[in-house]
Amino acid sequence: MKQNKSQPKLKKTSRQVIEDGKVFKGIKNEETVHVRDKILSSVIDSMSDGLAVHELLYDKYGKAVDYILTEVNISFEKITGLKRDEIIGKPASEVYSVKKAPYLDIYSQVESSGDPATFETFFPPMKKYFSVSVFSPGKGKFATVFQDITERRIMEETLRESEKKYRELILHAPSGIYEVDFRTRMFTTVNDSMCLLTGYPREELLSMTAFEILDEAGRMAFQVRINKWLSGEKPDENVEYNVRAKDGHIICALLNVKFKTDKEGIPIGALVVAHDITERKKTVLALRESEDRFRTIAETIPALVCITRLEDSTVMFTNEYNNKAFGLKGEDIIGTIGPDYYCDPEDRLKMINLFSEKGFVDNYQLKVKKSDGSPFWIITSVRPIIYNNQPAIIGASIDITEYKKIEEELKKSEQLYRAIGESIDYGVWVCEPGGRNIYASESYLKLVGLTQEQCSSFGWGDSLHPDDADRTIAAWKECARTGGKWDIEHRFKGVDGKWHPILARGIPIRDEEGNITAWAGINLDIANLKLAEDRLMQTQEKLSVILENSNIGTWDWDLKSGEITIHEGARQILGIEPDKSVKTQEEFESLLHEEDIYHVQKAFNRTIEQGSPLDTIFRLKSDNRFISFKASLIKSNNKTPLLISGICFDVSDIKKSSEETLVKLSEELLRSNKELENFAYVASHDLQEPLRMVSSFTQLLAHHYKDKLDDRAQEYIYFAVDGAKRMYDLLNGLLAYSRIHTKGKAFIQVDVNRVMTNVIKNLALNINERGAVIKMDEMPVISADETQMIQLFQNLIANSIKFSPGFPKIYISSKLEEDQYIFSVKDEGIGIESQYFDKIFQIFQRLLPKEQYEGTGIGLAMCKRIIERHGGRIWVESEPGVGSTFYFTIPKNNEV
Ligand code: ADP
């Protein structure tokens, strides 16, 4: 506001000031002035700025020295807190209690020059900032219009401070911070950390483009991001780049980018915070690697592995072994709490308690069940882990079902051995490696009247017989020291007051390293053994006396070592020279006549293989004397042949006399056989003629006197004819029987198939009548009398047909066994009771009345005789009502 120097003097009221001012230039009359005055006054009072009018005070030299406040508005009072009435007319130095009136120089300058001035100041008396405009309304006067700008100034100050701090912060922030101008791609600001991170000095960085610190891939990605921006898309604010440091090493950086745009929204640059995440990346990689490793281990380890979340027990991981063992599919249970696999809910509680007490569970054995309910045993350990960044529990288990079974078996076997121990009168015992007894059978303790405790504290030593005690205890100590076997006889006193002889036997039990872990043994009651031993001694003495006084020698053959021991008596019998060694089989066989070696070997083999007693006679090579060898086989508990123990004696004399007797007897037999045959022949042959006469004359009688004879006479004649016919048959049979030897033909090669053809032809009528079915195997060729073979088979088959009710079924077979053929004729007939198995082969022996089954009782006797002639045997096996099988043998090598 320009000062008008020609204006009248200001009056002392504000109204006057305004009235006198140039504000209302051109208003002329009093009334108008009064209205204006009112308006002005209210405008001034409604101003928010403070307004004060002052009058300068001068010294005698005309220098302004103070000023008096002449007028103020309402805002002045509000802003300064000064009351108008207290300050008007007072000099400023007094109002503000200062030596020199404030801003006097500025104000006097404005007054003198007439140029208004504006300034901002801190006004110490009020401790406030003001923005002040000064103008001079007239000579010696000035007015100030001012605002309280304290708040603004404080804000500005704070802003400045914070900006300073912010700058500092950026400069020294631990993360790299920089700004890039997209137009030039140059760094425009970089902080210390960025320099430190990249290894470039600030100046160098500021002379570079942002591209230069990126690797190839990074540059491309950067360009793509800018292009995205340009096309209006907003790229991610966070991005990872590989930054190349000055020395070439690569830093993995996570960049947080804030884009700066111009007014049109075009990106012109960015403020970037770069975090070095190389280490973190490495850790992540290492973590991933360790997780991979963990997975591989967990998948391949042959244990059941399962990880559950600690918080809610849901399954987070389960390996193949675990799935297989529980019969589950991994994908089905991941994320669920899985099936309840505890067989006993107690186990679950116990494990939870253990885990919460100790923070882990070690080697807990429990029974669990598969998804199909079948149980199995596991041993499990549980540990807390962090899995997928979450607190979890890992359980690793091993299936110990097999082990449990073994344990069970072991328990059973322990029970068993305890039971066995208890069942033995003198019991079993177990001692520690050092020799202290830890277990003795109840039976033993009862017998000696000791408790287990007493026995454990060496009480068993006190029960020993005084004569045995020292020896026994010394031997036991020696045993415990050397780890040898314990085998000692001693006596101990029972509660019955008697001395009990026992044989104590024990062995050390060793672990895999051979260390003794215990001793186990048995006390055998040898009272009876002792008795038997005494008796045996006596018997042995007697035996040796007998042997010495007889011509019997003894010998043994140890089958394990093959050593033969021929005792003295036997050596003499066998004529062995005193210094000759006969210990091996060859040495023994060298004593035998060559022709006898084979059958002696056979006899020995039979004894070893079949266990039958040995009984053989052989000739000595030296003097052809006959020696009899008799022996028994002795076997071990597991039935292995151990020893042949026997006697021998000279049987030359007996042999000679018995041979002579034999010759005599067989000569007699032959003679009697011959006589019998002759008699049979004569009887059957010569009796046939008179019998025929009886028969024919009786028939003539019947024919000629038919009308004269009454019924009874006719019946008598019938009986007589029938009797004669039967007699005739018998005689014929007998004749055939007697001729078997005398009229027998030489043996030739006979095809039994051909024999059978003939037999079937001969029996054709019979077979057809009865509707018999005959089956047979392929038959061999044997050396035999063919006619007799036909007789033999014909008799047997005819019997089978005869004694089979209904349609007979007959089966004929043969087999080669060793050196003979065994033939059989089997039927399904009435059978024979076993007590008649021998009787039926005797001549004229029949089991059933002739009215029921016709026959003479000669058939089987003839068969037997034929077979005997061929050097074979015949027998029957049968069951009444089921059928009979007749067997007979023919030697394979019958002399032709
Ligand atoms: P027979 O002339 O009576 O047949 P055998 O000597 O042939 O005389 O037989 C003697 C007896 O043996 C017969 O009477 C019969 O009781 C019995 N026997 C023989 N063969 C058989 C058979 N296959 N089944 C049942 N019994 C038989």
PDB file of C-alpha atoms in Angstrom, residues 143-311:
ATOM      1  CA  ALA A 143       1.089  -0.348  10.501  1.00  0.00           C
ATOM      2  CA  THR A 144       1.781  -4.065  10.718  1.00  0.00           C
ATOM      3  CA  VAL A 145      -0.484  -6.827   9.429  1.00  0.00           C
ATOM      4  CA  PHE A 146       0.710 -10.157  10.692  1.00  0.00           C
ATOM      5  CA  GLN A 147      -0.139 -13.813  10.948  1.00  0.00           C
ATOM      6  CA  ASP A 148       0.932 -16.398  13.508  1.00  0.00           C
ATOM      7  CA  ILE A 149       2.905 -18.865  11.391  1.00  0.00           C
ATOM      8  CA  THR A 150       4.412 -20.785  14.296  1.00  0.00           C
ATOM      9  CA  GLU A 151       2.598 -24.015  13.447  1.00  0.00           C
ATOM     10  CA  ARG A 152       3.481 -23.848   9.798  1.00  0.00           C
ATOM     11  CA  ARG A 153       7.098 -23.088  10.627  1.00  0.00           C
ATOM     12  CA  ILE A 154       7.285 -25.991  13.078  1.00  0.00           C
ATOM     13  CA  MET A 155       5.807 -28.265  10.450  1.00  0.00           C
ATOM     14  CA  GLU A 156       8.245 -27.034   7.887  1.00  0.00           C
ATOM     15  CA  GLU A 157      11.048 -27.516  10.339  1.00  0.00           C
ATOM     16  CA  THR A 158       9.921 -31.061  11.145  1.00  0.00           C
ATOM     17  CA  LEU A 159       9.561 -31.796   7.470  1.00  0.00           C
ATOM     18  CA  ARG A 160      13.030 -30.544   6.838  1.00  0.00           C
ATOM     19  CA  GLU A 161      14.338 -32.600   9.717  1.00  0.00           C
ATOM     20  CA  SER A 162      12.574 -35.714   8.570  1.00  0.00           C
ATOM     21  CA  GLU A 163      13.665 -35.193   5.022  1.00  0.00           C
ATOM     22  CA  LYS A 164      17.205 -34.851   6.265  1.00  0.00           C
ATOM     23  CA  LYS A 165      16.812 -37.971   8.311  1.00  0.00           C
ATOM     24  CA  TYR A 166      15.212 -39.788   5.410  1.00  0.00           C
ATOM     25  CA  ARG A 167      18.088 -38.850   3.170  1.00  0.00           C
ATOM     26  CA  GLU A 168      20.514 -40.002   5.807  1.00  0.00           C
ATOM     27  CA  LEU A 169      18.544 -43.188   6.176  1.00  0.00           C
ATOM     28  CA  ILE A 170      18.560 -43.901   2.500  1.00  0.00           C
ATOM     29  CA  LEU A 171      22.202 -43.102   2.325  1.00  0.00           C
ATOM     30  CA  HIS A 172      23.109 -45.405   5.120  1.00  0.00           C
ATOM     31  CA  ALA A 173      20.281 -47.951   4.876  1.00  0.00           C
ATOM     32  CA  PRO A 174      21.471 -51.543   5.152  1.00  0.00           C
ATOM     33  CA  SER A 175      19.716 -52.413   1.897  1.00  0.00           C
ATOM     34  CA  GLY A 176      20.925 -51.081  -1.402  1.00  0.00           C
ATOM     35  CA  ILE A 177      18.713 -48.234  -2.569  1.00  0.00           C
ATOM     36  CA  TYR A 178      18.959 -46.459  -5.849  1.00  0.00           C
ATOM     37  CA  GLU A 179      16.984 -44.470  -8.341  1.00  0.00           C
ATOM     38  CA  VAL A 180      17.036 -44.998 -12.054  1.00  0.00           C
ATOM     39  CA  ASP A 181      15.982 -42.668 -14.793  1.00  0.00           C
ATOM     40  CA  PHE A 182      14.300 -44.783 -17.441  1.00  0.00           C
ATOM     41  CA  ARG A 183      14.940 -42.292 -20.134  1.00  0.00           C
ATOM     42  CA  THR A 184      18.694 -42.513 -19.750  1.00  0.00           C
ATOM     43  CA  ARG A 185      18.694 -45.834 -17.859  1.00  0.00           C
ATOM     44  CA  MET A 186      21.285 -44.154 -15.625  1.00  0.00           C
ATOM     45  CA  PHE A 187      21.475 -44.396 -11.874  1.00  0.00           C
ATOM     46  CA  THR A 188      20.499 -41.062 -10.469  1.00  0.00           C
ATOM     47  CA  THR A 189      20.949 -41.838  -6.765  1.00  0.00           C
ATOM     48  CA  VAL A 190      22.696 -44.691  -5.069  1.00  0.00           C
ATOM     49  CA  ASN A 191      23.197 -45.230  -1.368  1.00  0.00           C
ATOM     50  CA  ASP A 192      26.212 -46.545   0.515  1.00  0.00           C
ATOM     51  CA  SER A 193      24.813 -50.036   0.808  1.00  0.00           C
ATOM     52  CA  MET A 194      24.291 -50.196  -2.940  1.00  0.00           C
ATOM     53  CA  CYS A 195      27.933 -49.220  -3.406  1.00  0.00           C
ATOM     54  CA  LEU A 196      28.961 -51.763  -0.828  1.00  0.00           C
ATOM     55  CA  LEU A 197      26.777 -54.415  -2.408  1.00  0.00           C
ATOM     56  CA  THR A 198      28.044 -53.906  -5.918  1.00  0.00           C
ATOM     57  CA  GLY A 199      31.581 -52.911  -5.005  1.00  0.00           C
ATOM     58  CA  TYR A 200      31.414 -49.781  -7.224  1.00  0.00           C
ATOM     59  CA  PRO A 201      32.289 -46.356  -5.820  1.00  0.00           C
ATOM     60  CA  ARG A 202      29.306 -43.998  -5.888  1.00  0.00           C
ATOM     61  CA  GLU A 203      30.704 -41.823  -8.715  1.00  0.00           C
ATOM     62  CA  GLU A 204      31.240 -44.872 -10.902  1.00  0.00           C
ATOM     63  CA  LEU A 205      27.762 -46.179 -10.275  1.00  0.00           C
ATOM     64  CA  LEU A 206      26.278 -42.782 -11.056  1.00  0.00           C
ATOM     65  CA  SER A 207      28.034 -42.837 -14.385  1.00  0.00           C
ATOM     66  CA  MET A 208      26.567 -46.242 -15.268  1.00  0.00           C
ATOM     67  CA  THR A 209      23.249 -47.459 -16.614  1.00  0.00           C
ATOM     68  CA  ALA A 210      21.186 -49.828 -14.509  1.00  0.00           C
ATOM     69  CA  PHE A 211      21.622 -52.447 -17.248  1.00  0.00           C
ATOM     70  CA  GLU A 212      25.319 -52.632 -16.684  1.00  0.00           C
ATOM     71  CA  ILE A 213      25.060 -54.287 -13.312  1.00  0.00           C
ATOM     72  CA  LEU A 214      22.679 -57.036 -14.515  1.00  0.00           C
ATOM     73  CA  ASP A 215      23.568 -60.307 -16.172  1.00  0.00           C
ATOM     74  CA  GLU A 216      22.218 -61.158 -19.622  1.00  0.00           C
ATOM     75  CA  ALA A 217      19.011 -62.723 -18.339  1.00  0.00           C
ATOM     76  CA  GLY A 218      18.512 -59.835 -15.973  1.00  0.00           C
ATOM     77  CA  ARG A 219      18.798 -57.265 -18.757  1.00  0.00           C
ATOM     78  CA  MET A 220      16.242 -59.021 -20.837  1.00  0.00           C
ATOM     79  CA  ALA A 221      13.882 -59.316 -17.909  1.00  0.00           C
ATOM     80  CA  PHE A 222      14.390 -55.651 -17.127  1.00  0.00           C
ATOM     81  CA  GLN A 223      13.576 -54.658 -20.682  1.00  0.00           C
ATOM     82  CA  VAL A 224      10.485 -56.855 -20.653  1.00  0.00           C
ATOM     83  CA  ARG A 225       9.348 -55.172 -17.480  1.00  0.00           C
ATOM     84  CA  ILE A 226       9.788 -51.705 -18.963  1.00  0.00           C
ATOM     85  CA  ASN A 227       7.910 -52.774 -22.088  1.00  0.00           C
ATOM     86  CA  LYS A 228       5.114 -54.093 -19.923  1.00  0.00           C
ATOM     87  CA  TRP A 229       4.914 -50.738 -18.239  1.00  0.00           C
ATOM     88  CA  LEU A 230       4.788 -48.965 -21.524  1.00  0.00           C
ATOM     89  CA  SER A 231       1.990 -51.197 -22.761  1.00  0.00           C
ATOM     90  CA  GLY A 232      -0.039 -50.250 -19.688  1.00  0.00           C
ATOM     91  CA  GLU A 233       0.425 -53.407 -17.712  1.00  0.00           C
ATOM     92  CA  LYS A 234       1.719 -53.174 -14.219  1.00  0.00           C
ATOM     93  CA  PRO A 235       4.645 -55.444 -13.533  1.00  0.00           C
ATOM     94  CA  ASP A 236       5.308 -56.983 -10.126  1.00  0.00           C
ATOM     95  CA  GLU A 237       6.885 -54.723  -7.601  1.00  0.00           C
ATOM     96  CA  ASN A 238       9.130 -57.473  -6.346  1.00  0.00           C
ATOM     97  CA  VAL A 239      11.533 -59.134  -8.690  1.00  0.00           C
ATOM     98  CA  GLU A 240      14.676 -61.214  -8.374  1.00  0.00           C
ATOM     99  CA  TYR A 241      17.780 -60.356 -10.409  1.00  0.00           C
ATOM    100  CA  ASN A 242      21.277 -61.611 -10.533  1.00  0.00           C
ATOM    101  CA  VAL A 243      23.441 -58.534  -9.989  1.00  0.00           C
ATOM    102  CA  ARG A 244      27.012 -58.607 -11.185  1.00  0.00           C
ATOM    103  CA  ALA A 245      29.338 -56.944  -8.668  1.00  0.00           C
ATOM    104  CA  LYS A 246      32.375 -54.981  -9.791  1.00  0.00           C
ATOM    105  CA  ASP A 247      34.660 -57.931  -9.065  1.00  0.00           C
ATOM    106  CA  GLY A 248      32.392 -60.140 -11.200  1.00  0.00           C
ATOM    107  CA  HIS A 249      30.747 -62.184  -8.513  1.00  0.00           C
ATOM    108  CA  ILE A 250      27.041 -62.651  -8.759  1.00  0.00           C
ATOM    109  CA  ILE A 251      24.701 -61.451  -6.089  1.00  0.00           C
ATOM    110  CA  CYS A 252      21.184 -62.675  -5.977  1.00  0.00           C
ATOM    111  CA  ALA A 253      19.092 -59.601  -5.270  1.00  0.00           C
ATOM    112  CA  LEU A 254      15.445 -59.175  -4.482  1.00  0.00           C
ATOM    113  CA  LEU A 255      14.418 -55.791  -5.891  1.00  0.00           C
ATOM    114  CA  ASN A 256      11.471 -53.872  -4.590  1.00  0.00           C
ATOM    115  CA  VAL A 257      10.591 -51.410  -7.324  1.00  0.00           C
ATOM    116  CA  LYS A 258       8.464 -48.278  -7.009  1.00  0.00           C
ATOM    117  CA  PHE A 259       7.846 -46.775 -10.415  1.00  0.00           C
ATOM    118  CA  LYS A 260       7.803 -43.051 -10.952  1.00  0.00           C
ATOM    119  CA  THR A 261       5.597 -41.702 -13.661  1.00  0.00           C
ATOM    120  CA  ASP A 262       5.176 -38.369 -15.348  1.00  0.00           C
ATOM    121  CA  LYS A 263       1.896 -36.499 -15.511  1.00  0.00           C
ATOM    122  CA  GLU A 264       0.661 -38.701 -18.318  1.00  0.00           C
ATOM    123  CA  GLY A 265       1.426 -41.790 -16.284  1.00  0.00           C
ATOM    124  CA  ILE A 266       4.428 -42.782 -18.419  1.00  0.00           C
ATOM    125  CA  PRO A 267       7.148 -44.436 -16.327  1.00  0.00           C
ATOM    126  CA  ILE A 268      10.121 -42.241 -16.145  1.00  0.00           C
ATOM    127  CA  GLY A 269      12.065 -43.924 -13.459  1.00  0.00           C
ATOM    128  CA  ALA A 270      12.034 -46.073 -10.410  1.00  0.00           C
ATOM    129  CA  LEU A 271      13.114 -46.111  -6.824  1.00  0.00           C
ATOM    130  CA  VAL A 272      14.513 -49.500  -6.068  1.00  0.00           C
ATOM    131  CA  VAL A 273      15.366 -51.202  -2.793  1.00  0.00           C
ATOM    132  CA  ALA A 274      17.722 -54.088  -3.364  1.00  0.00           C
ATOM    133  CA  HIS A 275      18.078 -56.875  -0.783  1.00  0.00           C
ATOM    134  CA  ASP A 276      20.982 -59.241  -1.026  1.00  0.00           C
ATOM    135  CA  ILE A 277      19.250 -62.642  -0.792  1.00  0.00           C
ATOM    136  CA  THR A 278      22.230 -64.696  -1.930  1.00  0.00           C
ATOM    137  CA  GLU A 279      22.585 -66.269   1.494  1.00  0.00           C
ATOM    138  CA  ARG A 280      18.875 -66.751   1.859  1.00  0.00           C
ATOM    139  CA  LYS A 281      18.790 -68.350  -1.586  1.00  0.00           C
ATOM    140  CA  LYS A 282      21.609 -70.623  -0.581  1.00  0.00           C
ATOM    141  CA  THR A 283      19.774 -71.508   2.614  1.00  0.00           C
ATOM    142  CA  VAL A 284      16.596 -72.178   0.667  1.00  0.00           C
ATOM    143  CA  LEU A 285      18.530 -74.362  -1.750  1.00  0.00           C
ATOM    144  CA  ALA A 286      20.289 -76.084   1.106  1.00  0.00           C
ATOM    145  CA  LEU A 287      16.954 -76.565   2.794  1.00  0.00           C
ATOM    146  CA  ARG A 288      15.454 -77.961  -0.368  1.00  0.00           C
ATOM    147  CA  GLU A 289      18.429 -80.218  -0.761  1.00  0.00           C
ATOM    148  CA  SER A 290      18.227 -81.362   2.824  1.00  0.00           C
ATOM    149  CA  GLU A 291      14.504 -81.907   2.397  1.00  0.00           C
ATOM    150  CA  ASP A 292      15.182 -83.906  -0.754  1.00  0.00           C
ATOM    151  CA  ARG A 293      17.800 -85.863   1.124  1.00  0.00           C
ATOM    152  CA  PHE A 294      15.420 -86.422   3.995  1.00  0.00           C
ATOM    153  CA  ARG A 295      12.754 -87.606   1.564  1.00  0.00           C
ATOM    154  CA  THR A 296      15.138 -89.994  -0.136  1.00  0.00           C
ATOM    155  CA  ILE A 297      16.233 -91.384   3.186  1.00  0.00           C
ATOM    156  CA  ALA A 298      12.711 -91.602   4.511  1.00  0.00           C
ATOM    157  CA  GLU A 299      11.556 -93.319   1.321  1.00  0.00           C
ATOM    158  CA  THR A 300      14.369 -95.807   1.117  1.00  0.00           C
ATOM    159  CA  ILE A 301      15.105 -96.597   4.759  1.00  0.00           C
ATOM    160  CA  PRO A 302      13.656-100.048   5.516  1.00  0.00           C
ATOM    161  CA  ALA A 303      11.629 -98.686   8.381  1.00  0.00           C
ATOM    162  CA  LEU A 304       8.063 -97.509   8.677  1.00  0.00           C
ATOM    163  CA  VAL A 305       8.258 -93.706   8.652  1.00  0.00           C
ATOM    164  CA  CYS A 306       5.343 -91.405   9.286  1.00  0.00           C
ATOM    165  CA  ILE A 307       5.252 -87.667   9.969  1.00  0.00           C
ATOM    166  CA  THR A 308       2.250 -86.048  11.560  1.00  0.00           C
ATOM    167  CA  ARG A 309       1.531 -82.401  12.241  1.00  0.00           C
ATOM    168  CA  LEU A 310       1.991 -81.639  15.919  1.00  0.00           C
ATOM    169  CA  GLU A 311      -0.969 -79.328  16.050  1.00  0.00           C
TER     170      GLU A 311
END
